[in-house]
Short mmCIF file of C-alpha atoms and ligand atoms in Angstrom, two decimals:
data_model
loop_
_atom_site.label_atom_id
_atom_site.label_comp_id
_atom_site.label_asym_id
_atom_site.label_seq_id
_atom_site.Cartn_x
_atom_site.Cartn_y
_atom_site.Cartn_z
CA UNK A 1 -16.52 3.98 -9.71
CA UNK A 2 -20.20 3.12 -9.74
CA UNK A 3 -21.57 -0.23 -10.70
CA UNK A 4 -23.12 1.27 -13.82
CA UNK A 5 -19.62 1.95 -15.12
CA UNK A 6 -18.86 -1.78 -15.21
CA UNK A 7 -18.86 -3.14 -18.75
CA UNK A 8 -21.63 -5.82 -18.64
CA UNK A 9 -19.65 -7.84 -21.16
CA UNK A 10 -16.76 -8.29 -18.77
CA UNK A 11 -18.74 -8.34 -15.56
CA UNK A 12 -19.66 -12.00 -15.66
CA UNK A 13 -17.57 -14.92 -14.49
CA UNK A 14 -16.79 -17.70 -16.90
CA UNK A 15 -18.61 -20.12 -14.60
CA UNK A 16 -20.68 -19.13 -11.51
CA UNK A 17 -19.59 -21.09 -8.48
CA UNK A 18 -20.14 -21.37 -4.72
CA UNK A 19 -17.07 -20.01 -2.98
CA UNK A 20 -15.95 -19.44 0.59
CA UNK A 21 -13.79 -16.39 1.26
CA UNK A 22 -11.78 -16.55 4.49
CA UNK A 23 -11.07 -13.13 6.03
CA UNK A 24 -13.12 -9.97 5.50
CA UNK A 25 -10.25 -7.48 5.41
CA UNK A 26 -9.27 -5.18 2.51
CA UNK A 27 -8.60 -8.10 0.16
CA UNK A 28 -11.21 -10.61 1.41
CA UNK A 29 -14.12 -8.22 1.64
CA UNK A 30 -13.34 -6.72 -1.75
CA UNK A 31 -12.92 -10.15 -3.33
CA UNK A 32 -16.13 -11.45 -1.74
CA UNK A 33 -18.27 -8.52 -2.89
CA UNK A 34 -16.74 -8.39 -6.38
CA UNK A 35 -17.00 -12.17 -6.87
CA UNK A 36 -20.71 -11.90 -5.95
CA UNK A 37 -21.00 -9.13 -8.56
CA UNK A 38 -19.45 -11.53 -11.11
CA UNK A 39 -22.26 -14.01 -10.39
CA UNK A 40 -20.74 -16.29 -7.75
CA UNK A 41 -22.44 -17.18 -4.50
CA UNK A 42 -20.05 -16.14 -1.75
CA UNK A 43 -19.94 -17.00 1.95
CA UNK A 44 -17.41 -14.88 3.77
CA UNK A 45 -15.93 -16.11 7.07
CA UNK A 46 -14.59 -13.59 9.52
CA UNK A 47 -13.31 -14.35 13.01
CA UNK A 48 -13.11 -10.77 14.33
CA UNK A 49 -16.40 -10.35 16.26
CA UNK A 50 -16.40 -6.55 15.91
CA UNK A 51 -15.89 -6.70 12.12
CA UNK A 52 -18.54 -9.36 11.75
CA UNK A 53 -21.04 -7.41 13.91
CA UNK A 54 -20.46 -4.28 11.73
CA UNK A 55 -20.96 -6.31 8.53
CA UNK A 56 -24.01 -8.14 9.84
CA UNK A 57 -25.55 -4.79 10.82
CA UNK A 58 -25.09 -3.55 7.23
CA UNK A 59 -22.07 -1.37 8.14
CA UNK A 60 -18.53 -1.24 6.67
CA UNK A 61 -15.44 -1.97 8.74
CA UNK A 62 -13.14 -0.34 6.18
CA UNK A 63 -13.18 2.81 4.04
CA UNK A 64 -13.04 1.70 0.40
CA UNK A 65 -14.83 3.63 -2.40
CA UNK A 66 -17.67 1.69 -4.04
CA UNK A 67 -17.42 -1.28 -1.69
CA UNK A 68 -20.34 -0.53 0.64
CA UNK A 69 -22.69 -0.31 -2.36
CA UNK A 70 -21.50 -3.67 -3.72
CA UNK A 71 -21.81 -5.32 -0.32
CA UNK A 72 -25.31 -3.92 0.19
CA UNK A 73 -26.41 -5.01 -3.31
CA UNK A 74 -25.31 -8.59 -2.88
CA UNK A 75 -26.50 -8.98 0.67
CA UNK A 76 -29.80 -8.03 -0.97
CA UNK A 77 -29.33 -10.41 -3.96
CA UNK A 78 -28.54 -13.23 -1.53
CA UNK A 79 -25.21 -13.91 -3.24
CA UNK A 80 -23.12 -12.55 -0.32
CA UNK A 81 -23.41 -13.69 3.30
CA UNK A 82 -21.15 -13.34 6.34
CA UNK A 83 -20.54 -15.81 9.13
CA UNK A 84 -18.02 -16.77 11.78
CA UNK A 85 -18.73 -20.44 11.17
CA UNK A 86 -16.32 -22.01 8.69
CA UNK A 87 -18.39 -25.27 8.59
CA UNK A 88 -21.47 -23.30 7.47
CA UNK A 89 -19.34 -21.39 4.97
CA UNK A 90 -17.93 -24.57 3.43
CA UNK A 91 -21.29 -26.31 2.99
CA UNK A 92 -21.59 -27.50 -0.68
CA UNK A 93 -18.43 -25.56 -1.46
CA UNK A 94 -15.21 -26.92 -2.96
CA UNK A 95 -13.32 -23.64 -3.34
CA UNK A 96 -12.00 -21.46 -0.52
CA UNK A 97 -10.12 -18.21 -1.07
CA UNK A 98 -7.68 -17.58 1.76
CA UNK A 99 -7.41 -13.79 2.33
CA UNK A 100 -5.97 -13.65 5.83
CA UNK A 101 -3.13 -11.36 6.90
CA UNK A 102 0.53 -12.37 6.46
CA UNK A 103 2.19 -9.74 8.64
CA UNK A 104 5.90 -9.34 9.15
CA UNK A 105 7.49 -10.78 12.24
CA UNK A 106 9.72 -8.49 14.29
CA UNK A 107 12.76 -9.78 12.35
CA UNK A 108 11.05 -8.90 9.04
CA UNK A 109 10.37 -12.53 8.07
CA UNK A 110 6.74 -13.36 7.15
CA UNK A 111 4.39 -14.70 9.83
CA UNK A 112 2.23 -17.29 8.06
CA UNK A 113 0.46 -18.66 11.10
CA UNK A 114 -2.96 -17.14 10.21
CA UNK A 115 -2.70 -18.76 6.81
CA UNK A 116 -1.79 -22.21 8.18
CA UNK A 117 -4.56 -22.00 10.74
CA UNK A 118 -7.20 -20.90 8.22
CA UNK A 119 -6.23 -23.64 5.76
CA UNK A 120 -6.49 -26.37 8.42
CA UNK A 121 -9.89 -25.05 9.54
CA UNK A 122 -11.20 -25.09 5.95
CA UNK A 123 -9.92 -28.56 5.20
CA UNK A 124 -11.45 -30.01 8.36
CA UNK A 125 -14.74 -28.16 7.70
CA UNK A 126 -14.87 -29.28 4.04
CA UNK A 127 -14.41 -32.96 4.80
CA UNK A 128 -14.29 -33.54 1.01
CA UNK A 129 -12.20 -32.49 -2.02
CA UNK A 130 -11.32 -28.82 -1.83
CA UNK A 131 -9.20 -26.25 -3.64
CA UNK A 132 -7.52 -23.67 -1.39
CA UNK A 133 -6.83 -20.45 -3.34
CA UNK A 134 -4.12 -18.38 -1.66
CA UNK A 135 -4.84 -14.68 -2.31
CA UNK A 136 -2.71 -13.61 0.66
CA UNK A 137 0.80 -12.50 -0.26
CA UNK A 138 3.18 -15.35 0.63
CA UNK A 139 6.82 -16.29 -0.01
CA UNK A 140 7.46 -18.72 -2.87
CA UNK A 141 7.04 -22.30 -1.75
CA UNK A 142 4.18 -21.48 0.65
CA UNK A 143 1.39 -23.09 -1.47
CA UNK A 144 3.32 -26.34 -1.72
CA UNK A 145 4.16 -26.15 1.99
CA UNK A 146 0.49 -25.53 2.80
CA UNK A 147 -0.43 -28.70 0.87
CA UNK A 148 2.03 -30.64 3.07
CA UNK A 149 0.70 -29.00 6.24
CA UNK A 150 -2.97 -29.72 5.65
CA UNK A 151 -2.15 -33.28 4.51
CA UNK A 152 -2.05 -34.13 8.21
CA UNK A 153 -5.70 -33.03 8.65
CA UNK A 154 -7.43 -34.55 5.64
CA UNK A 155 -10.25 -37.09 5.92
CA UNK A 156 -9.95 -40.44 4.24
CA UNK A 157 -9.90 -39.97 0.48
CA UNK A 158 -10.11 -36.18 0.75
CA UNK A 159 -8.00 -34.39 -1.85
CA UNK A 160 -6.68 -30.87 -1.22
CA UNK A 161 -5.11 -28.74 -3.97
CA UNK A 162 -3.50 -25.39 -3.21
CA UNK A 163 -3.45 -22.69 -5.88
CA UNK A 164 -1.67 -19.34 -5.84
CA UNK A 165 -3.78 -16.44 -7.02
CA UNK A 166 -2.02 -13.30 -5.69
CA UNK A 167 -4.00 -10.12 -5.25
CA UNK A 168 -2.73 -6.85 -6.79
CA UNK A 169 -5.46 -4.38 -5.74
CA UNK A 170 -4.53 -1.03 -4.25
CA UNK A 171 -6.29 0.19 -1.13
CA UNK A 172 -8.50 3.18 -1.94
CA UNK A 173 -9.02 1.80 -5.47
CA UNK A 174 -9.69 -1.83 -4.54
CA UNK A 175 -13.04 -2.24 -6.36
CA UNK A 176 -11.80 -0.53 -9.51
CA UNK A 177 -8.64 -2.61 -9.48
CA UNK A 178 -10.56 -5.86 -8.98
CA UNK A 179 -12.66 -5.26 -12.10
CA UNK A 180 -9.81 -3.77 -14.15
CA UNK A 181 -6.83 -6.05 -13.48
CA UNK A 182 -3.56 -5.61 -15.36
CA UNK A 183 -3.37 -9.41 -15.00
CA UNK A 184 -4.88 -12.31 -13.11
CA UNK A 185 -2.06 -14.66 -12.05
CA UNK A 186 -2.87 -18.28 -11.32
CA UNK A 187 -0.18 -20.66 -10.18
CA UNK A 188 -1.32 -24.25 -10.04
CA UNK A 189 0.29 -27.63 -9.52
CA UNK A 190 -2.31 -29.29 -11.77
CA UNK A 191 -3.66 -27.91 -15.02
CA UNK A 192 -7.31 -28.91 -14.36
CA UNK A 193 -7.26 -27.13 -10.99
CA UNK A 194 -5.73 -24.00 -12.53
CA UNK A 195 -8.43 -24.01 -15.23
CA UNK A 196 -11.18 -24.31 -12.60
CA UNK A 197 -9.88 -21.32 -10.65
CA UNK A 198 -9.41 -19.26 -13.87
CA UNK A 199 -13.19 -19.66 -14.34
CA UNK A 200 -13.80 -17.52 -11.25
CA UNK A 201 -12.93 -14.56 -13.49
CA UNK A 202 -14.32 -13.30 -16.78
CA UNK A 203 -12.65 -15.04 -19.74
CA UNK A 204 -11.60 -11.68 -21.25
CA UNK A 205 -9.46 -10.63 -18.35
CA UNK A 206 -5.68 -10.90 -18.97
CA UNK A 207 -4.61 -14.22 -17.49
CA UNK A 208 -1.16 -15.59 -16.66
CA UNK A 209 -1.14 -19.27 -15.70
CA UNK A 210 2.13 -20.60 -14.34
CA UNK A 211 3.64 -22.74 -11.60
CA UNK A 212 2.98 -21.85 -8.00
CA UNK A 213 6.42 -20.60 -6.98
CA UNK A 214 6.52 -18.28 -9.95
CA UNK A 215 3.05 -16.91 -9.16
CA UNK A 216 4.08 -16.27 -5.56
CA UNK A 217 7.31 -14.57 -6.67
CA UNK A 218 5.42 -12.36 -9.21
CA UNK A 219 3.65 -10.71 -6.28
CA UNK A 220 6.77 -10.26 -4.12
CA UNK A 221 8.84 -8.97 -7.09
CA UNK A 222 6.09 -6.58 -8.19
CA UNK A 223 5.83 -4.95 -4.81
CA UNK A 224 9.62 -4.84 -4.40
CA UNK A 225 9.88 -3.05 -7.77
CA UNK A 226 7.18 -0.48 -6.81
CA UNK A 227 8.94 0.18 -3.51
CA UNK A 228 12.21 0.57 -5.44
CA UNK A 229 10.63 3.22 -7.67
CA UNK A 230 9.53 5.23 -4.64
CA UNK A 231 12.98 5.01 -3.01
CA UNK A 232 14.59 5.94 -6.33
CA UNK A 233 12.32 8.97 -6.58
CA UNK A 234 13.32 9.99 -3.04
CA UNK A 235 17.02 9.61 -3.94
CA UNK A 236 16.64 11.66 -7.10
CA UNK A 237 14.64 14.32 -5.21
CA UNK A 238 17.38 14.64 -2.58
CA UNK A 239 19.98 14.97 -5.33
CA UNK A 240 17.87 17.53 -7.22
CA UNK A 241 17.56 19.61 -4.06
CA UNK A 242 21.28 19.51 -3.42
CA UNK A 243 21.99 20.51 -7.01
CA UNK A 244 19.37 23.25 -7.20
CA UNK A 245 17.33 21.34 -9.81
CA UNK A 246 13.51 20.99 -9.69
CA UNK A 247 12.70 17.49 -8.43
CA UNK A 248 9.12 17.65 -9.76
CA UNK A 249 10.32 18.45 -13.26
CA UNK A 250 13.11 15.93 -13.17
CA UNK A 251 10.86 13.03 -12.09
CA UNK A 252 8.10 14.06 -14.50
CA UNK A 253 10.69 14.03 -17.28
CA UNK A 254 12.01 10.67 -16.24
CA UNK A 255 8.52 9.15 -15.92
CA UNK A 256 7.52 10.28 -19.38
CA UNK A 257 9.88 7.68 -20.78
CA UNK A 258 7.59 4.83 -21.76
CA UNK A 259 10.19 2.31 -20.64
CA UNK A 260 10.11 3.77 -17.10
CA UNK A 261 6.60 5.18 -16.53
CA UNK A 262 5.60 7.86 -14.07
CA UNK A 263 3.61 5.72 -11.63
CA UNK A 264 5.23 5.44 -8.17
CA UNK A 265 7.96 7.85 -9.19
CA UNK A 266 6.79 10.18 -6.45
CA UNK A 267 9.06 11.50 -3.69
CA UNK A 268 7.62 11.92 -0.23
CA UNK A 269 7.79 10.62 3.34
CA UNK A 270 8.57 7.12 2.06
CA UNK A 271 6.34 4.12 1.37
CA UNK A 272 4.20 2.53 4.03
CA UNK A 273 0.95 0.60 4.44
CA UNK A 274 0.44 -3.05 5.10
CA UNK A 275 2.04 -4.25 1.87
CA UNK A 276 5.16 -2.60 0.45
CA UNK A 277 7.34 -2.62 3.63
CA UNK A 278 6.21 -6.13 4.52
CA UNK A 279 6.64 -7.57 1.05
CA UNK A 280 10.05 -5.91 0.64
CA UNK A 281 11.31 -7.43 3.88
CA UNK A 282 9.69 -10.74 2.85
CA UNK A 283 11.55 -10.59 -0.49
CA UNK A 284 14.83 -10.03 1.38
CA UNK A 285 14.08 -12.88 3.83
CA UNK A 286 13.33 -15.24 0.97
CA UNK A 287 16.51 -14.23 -0.87
CA UNK A 288 18.53 -14.76 2.32
CA UNK A 289 16.91 -18.18 2.83
CA UNK A 290 18.37 -19.39 -0.48
CA UNK A 291 21.66 -17.47 -0.10
CA UNK A 292 20.90 -15.02 -2.89
CA UNK A 293 21.96 -11.38 -2.39
CA UNK A 294 19.10 -8.89 -2.63
CA UNK A 295 21.22 -5.73 -3.08
CA UNK A 296 18.55 -3.53 -4.70
CA UNK A 297 15.85 -4.58 -2.19
CA UNK A 298 18.11 -3.81 0.76
CA UNK A 299 19.10 -0.44 -0.67
CA UNK A 300 15.42 0.33 -1.27
CA UNK A 301 14.72 -0.38 2.39
CA UNK A 302 17.65 1.78 3.54
CA UNK A 303 16.55 4.76 1.48
CA UNK A 304 13.01 4.43 2.81
CA UNK A 305 14.20 4.22 6.39
CA UNK A 306 16.01 7.54 5.84
CA UNK A 307 13.09 9.36 4.26
CA UNK A 308 11.26 10.21 7.51
CA UNK A 309 14.47 11.23 9.26
CA UNK A 310 15.35 13.56 6.35
CA UNK A 311 12.03 15.32 6.80
CA UNK A 312 12.40 15.68 10.56
CA UNK A 313 15.95 17.04 10.06
CA UNK A 314 14.68 19.51 7.45
CA UNK A 315 12.04 20.77 9.83
CA UNK A 316 14.60 21.08 12.59
CA UNK A 317 16.93 23.05 10.25
CA UNK A 318 14.14 25.47 9.31
CA UNK A 319 12.82 25.95 12.85
CA UNK A 320 16.21 26.05 14.60
CA UNK A 321 15.13 23.30 17.00
CA UNK A 322 12.11 21.05 17.49
CA UNK A 323 12.04 20.86 21.26
CA UNK A 324 9.13 22.90 22.63
CA UNK A 325 7.80 23.67 19.15
CA UNK A 326 4.18 23.06 18.15
CA UNK A 327 3.68 21.27 14.83
CA UNK A 328 0.47 20.65 12.94
CA UNK A 329 0.45 17.40 10.96
CA UNK A 330 -2.08 16.96 8.17
CA UNK A 331 -2.73 13.33 7.25
CA UNK A 332 -2.30 10.06 9.18
CA UNK A 333 -3.40 7.41 6.64
CA UNK A 334 -0.53 5.77 4.75
CA UNK A 335 -1.99 7.25 1.58
CA UNK A 336 -5.09 9.24 0.60
CA UNK A 337 -8.39 7.43 0.08
CA UNK A 338 -7.99 4.91 2.92
CA UNK A 339 -8.33 4.78 6.70
CA UNK A 340 -5.41 2.32 6.89
CA UNK A 341 -2.65 3.54 9.19
CA UNK A 342 -0.60 0.33 9.25
CA UNK A 343 3.10 1.28 8.87
CA UNK A 344 1.99 4.77 7.85
CA UNK A 345 4.90 7.16 7.23
CA UNK A 346 2.61 9.99 8.33
CA UNK A 347 2.13 8.45 11.77
CA UNK A 348 5.86 7.68 11.93
CA UNK A 349 6.62 11.33 11.14
CA UNK A 350 4.28 12.64 13.84
CA UNK A 351 5.79 10.21 16.38
CA UNK A 352 9.37 11.21 15.37
CA UNK A 353 8.51 14.88 15.91
CA UNK A 354 7.12 14.07 19.38
CA UNK A 355 10.26 12.08 20.15
CA UNK A 356 12.38 15.17 19.38
CA UNK A 357 10.38 17.23 21.89
CA UNK A 358 7.72 18.82 19.69
CA UNK A 359 4.04 18.97 20.50
CA UNK A 360 1.95 17.59 17.63
CA UNK A 361 -1.67 18.15 16.76
CA UNK A 362 -2.73 15.93 13.84
CA UNK A 363 -5.72 15.73 11.49
CA UNK A 364 -6.93 13.14 8.99
CA UNK A 365 -10.29 13.20 7.16
CA UNK A 366 -10.98 9.49 7.84
CA UNK A 367 -8.13 7.79 9.67
CA UNK A 368 -7.37 7.73 13.37
CA UNK A 369 -4.72 6.07 15.48
CA UNK A 370 -5.13 4.83 19.01
CA UNK A 371 -2.61 5.14 21.85
CA UNK A 372 -0.57 7.98 20.39
CA UNK A 373 1.44 10.67 22.17
CA UNK A 374 -0.02 13.36 19.93
CA UNK A 375 -3.48 14.93 19.81
CA UNK A 376 -5.92 14.20 16.97
CA UNK A 377 -8.43 16.83 15.85
CA UNK A 378 -11.30 16.82 13.42
CA UNK A 379 -10.65 20.13 11.73
CA UNK A 380 -7.40 20.80 9.78
CA UNK A 381 -7.43 24.45 10.87
CA UNK A 382 -7.38 23.23 14.52
CA UNK A 383 -4.28 21.21 13.74
CA UNK A 384 -2.65 24.35 12.36
CA UNK A 385 -3.85 26.64 15.15
CA UNK A 386 -0.90 28.22 16.98
CA UNK A 387 1.57 25.92 15.16
CA UNK A 388 5.16 26.98 14.47
CA UNK A 389 5.09 24.71 11.39
CA UNK A 390 2.59 22.70 9.41
CA UNK A 391 3.51 19.35 7.83
CA UNK A 392 1.41 17.75 5.10
CA UNK A 393 2.11 14.02 5.40
CA UNK A 394 -0.74 12.48 3.35
CA UNK A 395 -1.87 13.95 0.00
CA UNK A 396 -5.62 14.06 0.74
CA UNK A 397 -7.29 16.27 -1.91
CA UNK A 398 -9.06 18.17 0.87
CA UNK A 399 -5.72 19.71 1.89
CA UNK A 400 -5.31 21.27 -1.51
CA UNK A 401 -8.54 23.15 -0.91
CA UNK A 402 -7.38 24.70 2.40
CA UNK A 403 -7.30 28.49 2.40
CA UNK A 404 -3.63 29.60 2.81
CA UNK A 405 -4.69 33.03 4.14
CA UNK A 406 -6.75 31.49 6.90
CA UNK A 407 -3.96 29.09 7.81
CA UNK A 408 -1.54 32.02 7.98
CA UNK A 409 -3.93 33.77 10.36
CA UNK A 410 -4.30 30.80 12.75
CA UNK A 411 -0.69 29.64 12.73
CA UNK A 412 2.05 31.07 14.92
CA UNK A 413 4.86 30.43 12.38
CA UNK A 414 5.33 30.52 8.66
CA UNK A 415 6.91 27.14 7.88
CA UNK A 416 5.00 24.64 5.75
CA UNK A 417 6.65 21.30 4.97
CA UNK A 418 4.63 19.71 2.17
CA UNK A 419 6.06 16.20 2.38
CA UNK A 420 3.25 14.74 0.32
CA UNK A 421 3.33 17.33 -2.46
CA UNK A 422 -0.31 18.09 -1.82
CA UNK A 423 -0.38 21.93 -1.90
CA UNK A 424 0.02 24.63 -4.46
CA UNK A 425 3.30 26.04 -3.14
CA UNK A 426 2.89 29.38 -4.98
CA UNK A 427 -0.39 30.32 -3.33
CA UNK A 428 1.11 29.52 0.07
CA UNK A 429 4.28 31.51 -0.66
CA UNK A 430 2.12 34.42 -1.87
CA UNK A 431 0.63 34.90 1.65
CA UNK A 432 4.04 34.75 3.34
CA UNK A 433 4.61 31.05 4.01
CA UNK A 434 8.06 29.49 3.62
CA UNK A 435 7.19 26.30 1.76
CA UNK A 436 9.48 23.28 1.79
CA UNK A 437 9.00 19.81 0.38
CA UNK A 438 10.85 16.68 -0.61
CA UNK A 439 13.39 17.71 -3.23
CA UNK A 440 12.38 21.34 -2.92
CA UNK A 441 13.07 24.20 -0.58
CA UNK A 442 16.37 24.42 1.21
CA UNK A 443 18.84 27.01 -0.14
CA UNK A 444 21.44 25.57 -2.45
CA UNK A 445 25.08 26.57 -2.64
CA UNK A 446 25.66 26.92 -6.35
CA UNK A 447 29.44 27.26 -6.37
CA UNK A 448 30.20 23.61 -5.46
CA UNK A 449 27.56 22.44 -7.92
CA UNK A 450 29.34 24.13 -10.81
CA UNK A 451 32.85 23.52 -9.54
CA UNK A 452 33.07 19.79 -10.26
CA UNK A 453 31.68 19.97 -13.82
CA UNK A 454 34.20 22.71 -14.51
CA UNK A 455 36.96 20.46 -13.23
CA UNK A 456 35.67 17.64 -15.38
CA UNK A 457 35.72 19.95 -18.48
CA UNK A 458 39.24 21.31 -18.38
CA UNK A 459 42.75 20.13 -17.49
CA UNK A 460 43.53 19.87 -13.76
CA UNK A 461 44.68 23.23 -12.44
CA UNK A 462 43.03 25.22 -15.18
CA UNK A 463 39.90 25.81 -13.07
CA UNK A 464 41.83 28.04 -10.59
CA UNK A 465 42.92 30.19 -13.53
CA UNK A 466 39.38 30.29 -14.93
CA UNK A 467 37.66 31.39 -11.73
CA UNK A 468 40.28 34.01 -10.84
CA UNK A 469 40.01 35.64 -14.28
N1 LIG B 1 -4.34 -4.58 1.79
C1 LIG B 1 -3.92 -4.59 0.56
O1 LIG B 1 -3.92 -3.56 -0.13
C2 LIG B 1 -3.45 -5.87 -0.08
C3 LIG B 1 -3.24 -5.88 -1.46
C4 LIG B 1 -2.80 -7.10 -2.06
C5 LIG B 1 -2.51 -8.20 -1.26
N2 LIG B 1 -2.69 -8.08 0.12
C6 LIG B 1 -2.38 -9.28 0.91
O2 LIG B 1 -3.62 -9.90 1.23
C7 LIG B 1 -3.61 -10.45 2.56
C8 LIG B 1 -4.71 -9.87 3.39
O3 LIG B 1 -4.49 -8.49 3.51
P1 LIG B 1 -5.60 -7.50 4.14
O4 LIG B 1 -5.06 -6.14 4.07
O5 LIG B 1 -6.90 -7.82 3.55
O6 LIG B 1 -5.57 -8.02 5.68
P2 LIG B 1 -6.58 -7.64 6.84
O7 LIG B 1 -5.81 -7.75 8.10
O8 LIG B 1 -7.26 -6.34 6.48
O9 LIG B 1 -7.71 -8.76 6.75
C9 LIG B 1 -7.49 -10.10 7.15
C10 LIG B 1 -8.76 -10.57 7.83
O10 LIG B 1 -8.71 -11.95 8.04
C11 LIG B 1 -9.41 -12.26 9.25
N3 LIG B 1 -8.96 -13.59 9.67
C12 LIG B 1 -7.79 -14.03 10.12
N4 LIG B 1 -7.81 -15.35 10.36
C13 LIG B 1 -9.05 -15.80 10.02
C14 LIG B 1 -9.69 -17.07 10.01
N5 LIG B 1 -9.02 -18.19 10.40
N6 LIG B 1 -10.97 -17.15 9.62
C15 LIG B 1 -11.63 -16.04 9.18
N7 LIG B 1 -11.09 -14.79 9.22
C16 LIG B 1 -9.82 -14.70 9.60
C17 LIG B 1 -8.96 -11.13 10.15
O11 LIG B 1 -9.81 -10.96 11.29
C18 LIG B 1 -9.03 -9.95 9.18
O12 LIG B 1 -10.28 -9.33 9.19
C19 LIG B 1 -2.18 -10.16 3.08
O13 LIG B 1 -1.34 -11.28 2.78
C20 LIG B 1 -1.76 -9.00 2.25
O14 LIG B 1 -0.35 -8.90 2.13
C21 LIG B 1 -3.13 -6.97 0.72
#
């Protein structure tokens, strides 16, 4: 999206304010630049010296379409500045958006220490009334807990209100999503504070104002549902493959139902990234903390855990064994359009192949991973060179434009496992590749598939008579 595509009628905040944004990551940097575009004056605090140096030098620490233009424009307009000094950022400012990470702990429960720390810093720096707006994804109860926590650090007479304003943007479409929200959710303990924060956004945007716990749960429940759709798609795809049905057709047909919708109904190597796995385990941890069963969420997690292993097993079945084999892996980012490799199923897949004794050479157009046991190359044909099999793990559009004939010439084998459904299988098959995917590829035994329906159609014992006729 370019800025010119923004509708000028919606691209203005209800009330321009001075705001501080804490954290210049995917959410904070996007929010800071987009809020500046809406007319606010934004000071963005970032503690990572490398990130801050990049931003101060006019560079971009993340790959996000449209964001570098917005940042450059508003550094120029003077409405967007970066600093490591929270006191400077809070000068004449009564609103701070907290956009720090809330990663999972090893046990899956959320680690909220960055949030607590950032909130205390802001409250001490403000030294006067302040509204903390939590954009980070947090378990229900966190905003109220944060109010209690910072209460121990307030100056005499200083009033701190904490508002929940969860962020729903998708990496790779962050700027577009910010300006085209399905909804802006604001959870506030006091109506006047909720109204003030609503004025950060254009009045015409769809707004849901509610209590804080509900706002926090909306975010957790939304991501859990999206993860559930992906796991459901993987389960249907596995079933389609076993039955000899076409997974792509089945899921397209299911998604065309307006009550279901086709988004996120895509089989593949499983969901990853910094949000869905973390928010799903957070949802489960929250449910456990109040003794509520989270059956669907747990099943979603189990299906996702099995997705990578199913792919590795499929490759092993097609190659005979993985030990000593050379595999090319295309894609490392957790999805196309981003350089984010946090909890990337593509990286997990490459690592799992190495763990089973294969040598892996991987390519990604923008992402890279440090400290891996596999080689990373800058040309996809290099990744394929001499490979017994090629795995497409991230659906980057550039992979659809690869020349199958050239790949066939450089590879040693003929196996292509298109886990991301990124290729045109027919053109690859036409030059002699054996193309497999999720829900597609392995030979199906048709007799058992028909046997049970036959048994369900006629009286017990009659099937034997039927099939011997
Ligand atoms: N990434 C997404 O697509 C996305 C979407 C919606 C919601 N969220 C949620 O938003 C939150 C942030 O996610 P992210 O992906 O932007 O994280 P991130 O790790 O990319 O960015 C967080 C930034 O905060 C900085 N930081 C930490 N403590 C700080 C402090 N005290 N002062 C200043 N800077 C500080 C870090 O250095 C880092 O740059 C998380 O809770 C996440 O779940 C993320």
